[in-house]
mmCIF file of C-alpha atoms and ligand atoms in Angstrom:
data_model
loop_
_atom_site.group_PDB
_atom_site.id
_atom_site.type_symbol
_atom_site.label_atom_id
_atom_site.label_comp_id
_atom_site.label_asym_id
_atom_site.label_seq_id
_atom_site.Cartn_x
_atom_site.Cartn_y
_atom_site.Cartn_z
ATOM 1 C CA MET A 1030 48.940 86.446 203.009
ATOM 2 C CA ILE A 1031 49.283 82.704 202.952
ATOM 3 C CA PRO A 1032 45.535 81.894 202.770
ATOM 4 C CA HIS A 1033 45.173 84.393 199.891
ATOM 5 C CA ARG A 1034 47.930 82.728 197.915
ATOM 6 C CA ARG A 1035 46.291 79.344 198.417
ATOM 7 C CA ARG A 1036 43.076 80.662 196.967
ATOM 8 C CA ILE A 1037 44.848 81.823 193.804
ATOM 9 C CA LEU A 1038 46.483 78.439 193.334
ATOM 10 C CA ALA A 1039 43.162 76.692 193.780
ATOM 11 C CA ALA A 1040 41.530 78.982 191.205
ATOM 12 C CA GLY A 1041 44.359 78.279 188.782
ATOM 13 C CA LEU A 1042 43.841 74.534 189.055
ATOM 14 C CA ALA A 1043 40.130 74.954 188.423
ATOM 15 C CA LEU A 1044 40.688 76.440 184.931
ATOM 16 C CA PRO A 1045 38.597 74.327 182.574
ATOM 17 C CA PHE A 1046 41.395 73.200 180.270
ATOM 18 C CA ALA A 1047 44.373 73.083 182.637
ATOM 19 C CA PRO A 1048 45.397 69.406 182.875
ATOM 20 C CA GLN A 1049 43.591 68.172 179.768
ATOM 21 C CA ALA A 1050 45.469 70.594 177.503
ATOM 22 C CA LEU A 1051 48.725 68.937 178.513
ATOM 23 C CA ALA A 1052 47.537 65.347 177.965
ATOM 24 C CA GLN A 1053 47.861 64.294 174.329
ATOM 25 C CA SER A 1054 45.543 61.769 172.808
ATOM 26 C CA CYS A 1055 45.889 59.774 169.612
ATOM 27 C CA VAL A 1056 42.976 58.030 167.886
ATOM 28 C CA ARG A 1057 43.277 54.234 167.950
ATOM 29 C CA THR A 1058 43.762 52.676 164.540
ATOM 30 C CA VAL A 1059 40.576 51.108 163.191
ATOM 31 C CA SER A 1060 40.585 47.324 163.225
ATOM 32 C CA GLN A 1061 39.651 45.158 160.237
ATOM 33 C CA THR A 1062 39.147 41.485 159.533
ATOM 34 C CA GLU A 1063 42.304 39.362 159.246
ATOM 35 C CA GLY A 1064 40.764 37.631 156.213
ATOM 36 C CA PRO A 1065 41.198 33.975 155.262
ATOM 37 C CA PHE A 1066 44.975 33.933 154.606
ATOM 38 C CA PHE A 1067 46.608 34.698 157.965
ATOM 39 C CA LYS A 1068 49.339 32.253 159.038
ATOM 40 C CA THR A 1069 51.294 31.999 162.273
ATOM 41 C CA ASP A 1070 55.006 31.168 162.727
ATOM 42 C CA THR A 1071 56.200 33.598 160.061
ATOM 43 C CA PRO A 1072 59.893 34.465 159.688
ATOM 44 C CA LEU A 1073 61.364 37.323 161.733
ATOM 45 C CA ARG A 1074 62.405 39.780 158.999
ATOM 46 C CA SER A 1075 61.770 43.366 157.967
ATOM 47 C CA SER A 1076 62.367 42.698 154.263
ATOM 48 C CA LEU A 1077 59.936 40.443 152.422
ATOM 49 C CA LEU A 1078 61.690 41.028 149.093
ATOM 50 C CA GLU A 1079 62.297 37.938 146.972
ATOM 51 C CA LYS A 1080 64.833 37.422 144.207
ATOM 52 C CA GLY A 1081 63.413 39.205 141.200
ATOM 53 C CA SER A 1082 60.856 41.202 143.198
ATOM 54 C CA ARG A 1083 59.725 44.224 141.235
ATOM 55 C CA THR A 1084 57.439 47.127 142.179
ATOM 56 C CA ARG A 1085 59.284 47.694 145.450
ATOM 57 C CA LEU A 1086 57.570 49.311 148.401
ATOM 58 C CA VAL A 1087 58.882 50.598 151.710
ATOM 59 C CA VAL A 1088 56.361 51.248 154.485
ATOM 60 C CA ALA A 1089 57.636 53.017 157.585
ATOM 61 C CA GLY A 1090 56.180 54.696 160.628
ATOM 62 C CA GLN A 1091 55.721 54.504 164.351
ATOM 63 C CA VAL A 1092 53.629 52.505 166.780
ATOM 64 C CA LEU A 1093 52.043 54.835 169.346
ATOM 65 C CA SER A 1094 49.835 54.479 172.400
ATOM 66 C CA ALA A 1095 46.509 56.300 172.773
ATOM 67 C CA GLN A 1096 48.545 58.850 174.782
ATOM 68 C CA CYS A 1097 50.718 59.299 171.652
ATOM 69 C CA ARG A 1098 53.772 57.724 173.293
ATOM 70 C CA PRO A 1099 56.050 55.470 171.243
ATOM 71 C CA VAL A 1100 55.495 51.766 171.901
ATOM 72 C CA ALA A 1101 58.987 50.307 172.149
ATOM 73 C CA ASN A 1102 59.395 46.757 170.873
ATOM 74 C CA ALA A 1103 55.833 46.505 169.505
ATOM 75 C CA LEU A 1104 55.308 43.380 167.416
ATOM 76 C CA LEU A 1105 54.245 43.907 163.792
ATOM 77 C CA GLU A 1106 53.137 41.071 161.544
ATOM 78 C CA PHE A 1107 52.685 41.783 157.818
ATOM 79 C CA TRP A 1108 51.261 39.622 155.044
ATOM 80 C CA HIS A 1109 49.944 40.393 151.589
ATOM 81 C CA ALA A 1110 49.285 39.045 148.115
ATOM 82 C CA ASP A 1111 52.089 38.676 145.558
ATOM 83 C CA GLU A 1112 52.439 40.374 142.173
ATOM 84 C CA SER A 1113 49.660 38.134 140.781
ATOM 85 C CA GLY A 1114 47.214 38.727 143.621
ATOM 86 C CA GLU A 1115 47.895 35.316 145.219
ATOM 87 C CA TYR A 1116 48.752 34.527 148.842
ATOM 88 C CA ASP A 1117 51.406 31.956 149.645
ATOM 89 C CA ASN A 1118 49.468 29.483 151.771
ATOM 90 C CA LYS A 1119 52.114 26.745 151.594
ATOM 91 C CA GLY A 1120 55.177 28.810 152.496
ATOM 92 C CA TYR A 1121 55.963 32.300 153.745
ATOM 93 C CA ARG A 1122 56.439 34.483 150.670
ATOM 94 C CA TYR A 1123 55.392 38.041 151.532
ATOM 95 C CA ARG A 1124 54.883 37.168 155.180
ATOM 96 C CA GLY A 1125 57.009 38.231 158.117
ATOM 97 C CA HIS A 1126 57.095 39.802 161.538
ATOM 98 C CA GLN A 1127 59.380 42.366 163.141
ATOM 99 C CA HIS A 1128 59.718 44.414 166.332
ATOM 100 C CA ALA A 1129 59.568 48.193 166.506
ATOM 101 C CA ASP A 1130 62.668 49.887 167.940
ATOM 102 C CA ALA A 1131 62.902 51.827 171.223
ATOM 103 C CA GLN A 1132 61.073 54.789 169.605
ATOM 104 C CA GLY A 1133 58.306 52.542 168.292
ATOM 105 C CA ARG A 1134 59.592 52.861 164.723
ATOM 106 C CA TYR A 1135 59.250 50.117 162.132
ATOM 107 C CA ARG A 1136 60.259 49.746 158.499
ATOM 108 C CA LEU A 1137 58.935 47.150 156.088
ATOM 109 C CA GLU A 1138 60.547 46.443 152.718
ATOM 110 C CA THR A 1139 58.369 44.577 150.301
ATOM 111 C CA ILE A 1140 56.513 44.905 146.995
ATOM 112 C CA ILE A 1141 53.292 46.599 146.009
ATOM 113 C CA PRO A 1142 50.839 43.688 146.153
ATOM 114 C CA ALA A 1143 48.525 43.089 143.225
ATOM 115 C CA GLU A 1144 44.833 43.495 143.877
ATOM 116 C CA TYR A 1145 42.627 40.416 143.716
ATOM 117 C CA PRO A 1146 38.964 40.080 142.775
ATOM 118 C CA GLY A 1147 36.575 42.007 144.985
ATOM 119 C CA ARG A 1148 39.232 43.726 147.091
ATOM 120 C CA ALA A 1149 41.118 46.985 147.058
ATOM 121 C CA ARG A 1150 44.894 46.672 146.949
ATOM 122 C CA HIS A 1151 45.896 46.138 150.612
ATOM 123 C CA ILE A 1152 48.469 44.924 153.113
ATOM 124 C CA HIS A 1153 47.373 42.932 156.165
ATOM 125 C CA VAL A 1154 48.937 43.743 159.491
ATOM 126 C CA LYS A 1155 48.727 42.823 163.165
ATOM 127 C CA VAL A 1156 50.276 45.163 165.710
ATOM 128 C CA GLN A 1157 50.695 44.435 169.404
ATOM 129 C CA ALA A 1158 52.259 46.363 172.265
ATOM 130 C CA PRO A 1159 54.138 43.927 174.527
ATOM 131 C CA GLY A 1160 51.572 41.946 176.518
ATOM 132 C CA ARG A 1161 48.578 43.910 175.236
ATOM 133 C CA ARG A 1162 45.665 43.319 172.862
ATOM 134 C CA VAL A 1163 46.461 42.593 169.202
ATOM 135 C CA LEU A 1164 45.241 45.124 166.644
ATOM 136 C CA THR A 1165 44.390 43.439 163.325
ATOM 137 C CA THR A 1166 43.926 45.757 160.388
ATOM 138 C CA GLN A 1167 44.758 46.458 156.723
ATOM 139 C CA LEU A 1168 46.588 49.270 154.940
ATOM 140 C CA TYR A 1169 45.438 50.797 151.662
ATOM 141 C CA PHE A 1170 47.012 52.793 148.841
ATOM 142 C CA PRO A 1171 45.876 56.368 148.240
ATOM 143 C CA ASN A 1172 44.170 57.107 144.916
ATOM 144 C CA ASP A 1173 44.089 53.447 143.961
ATOM 145 C CA PRO A 1174 41.158 52.823 141.604
ATOM 146 C CA THR A 1175 40.464 49.513 143.386
ATOM 147 C CA ASN A 1176 39.523 51.374 146.631
ATOM 148 C CA ARG A 1177 36.164 52.439 145.256
ATOM 149 C CA ARG A 1178 34.892 48.945 144.555
ATOM 150 C CA ASP A 1179 35.696 47.532 148.016
ATOM 151 C CA GLY A 1180 33.189 47.703 150.879
ATOM 152 C CA ILE A 1181 35.894 46.935 153.483
ATOM 153 C CA TYR A 1182 38.239 49.767 152.391
ATOM 154 C CA ARG A 1183 38.526 52.675 154.852
ATOM 155 C CA ALA A 1184 40.104 56.007 153.915
ATOM 156 C CA GLU A 1185 41.693 56.426 157.381
ATOM 157 C CA LEU A 1186 43.732 53.267 156.741
ATOM 158 C CA GLU A 1187 45.411 54.707 153.654
ATOM 159 C CA MET A 1188 49.180 55.046 153.809
ATOM 160 C CA LYS A 1189 50.697 58.391 152.948
ATOM 161 C CA LEU A 1190 52.743 57.935 149.808
ATOM 162 C CA SER A 1191 55.478 60.564 149.489
ATOM 163 C CA LYS A 1192 56.328 59.000 146.117
ATOM 164 C CA PRO A 1193 55.292 55.724 144.513
ATOM 165 C CA GLY A 1194 56.930 52.973 146.526
ATOM 166 C CA GLU A 1195 57.421 54.997 149.747
ATOM 167 C CA GLY A 1196 54.569 54.656 152.206
ATOM 168 C CA ALA A 1197 54.126 55.929 155.749
ATOM 169 C CA PHE A 1198 51.660 54.886 158.415
ATOM 170 C CA ASP A 1199 51.571 55.309 162.199
ATOM 171 C CA PHE A 1200 49.615 52.775 164.257
ATOM 172 C CA VAL A 1201 47.866 53.666 167.509
ATOM 173 C CA VAL A 1202 47.262 50.664 169.770
ATOM 174 C CA ASP A 1203 46.381 49.769 173.352
ATOM 175 C CA ALA A 1204 49.608 49.984 175.321
HETATM 176 FE FE1 LIG B 2301 43.838 40.115 151.719
#
């Protein structure tokens, strides 16, 4: 009896999709150039809003590993152009970094940046799991007419906008 039972167990393990079906996999977020306006030593803050900021935008989501597990305490660095399409290269307007929570969640409060010549409207971001490789990429706005004229724009980097001013995006990084 015992050898027979062993054979059944062995056959069960040999099923073609047994362990793989249980392992989840998430596609790593595409990386993009950081562009010419990245700056280090930004303030730690999740709101980049300034006095008098209009066209408010909230971007929220999760940082995940390639196994689709939340990346607790991931570092996220955001920077983008202001309402005139200019970057603040002297100070830190519309620049800041934050850490994801224990579930890998982040929330950024800012404005919808203006587009600038030659580029689709975008938000720059760097995301890093603790001690791992930095992902540098950019987020885009769905249905924005500026997407079409930009060779760097990638559809898979579009945020989901539930309504204007409320964006969602999940990052998948090495963790
Ligand atoms: Fe840019």
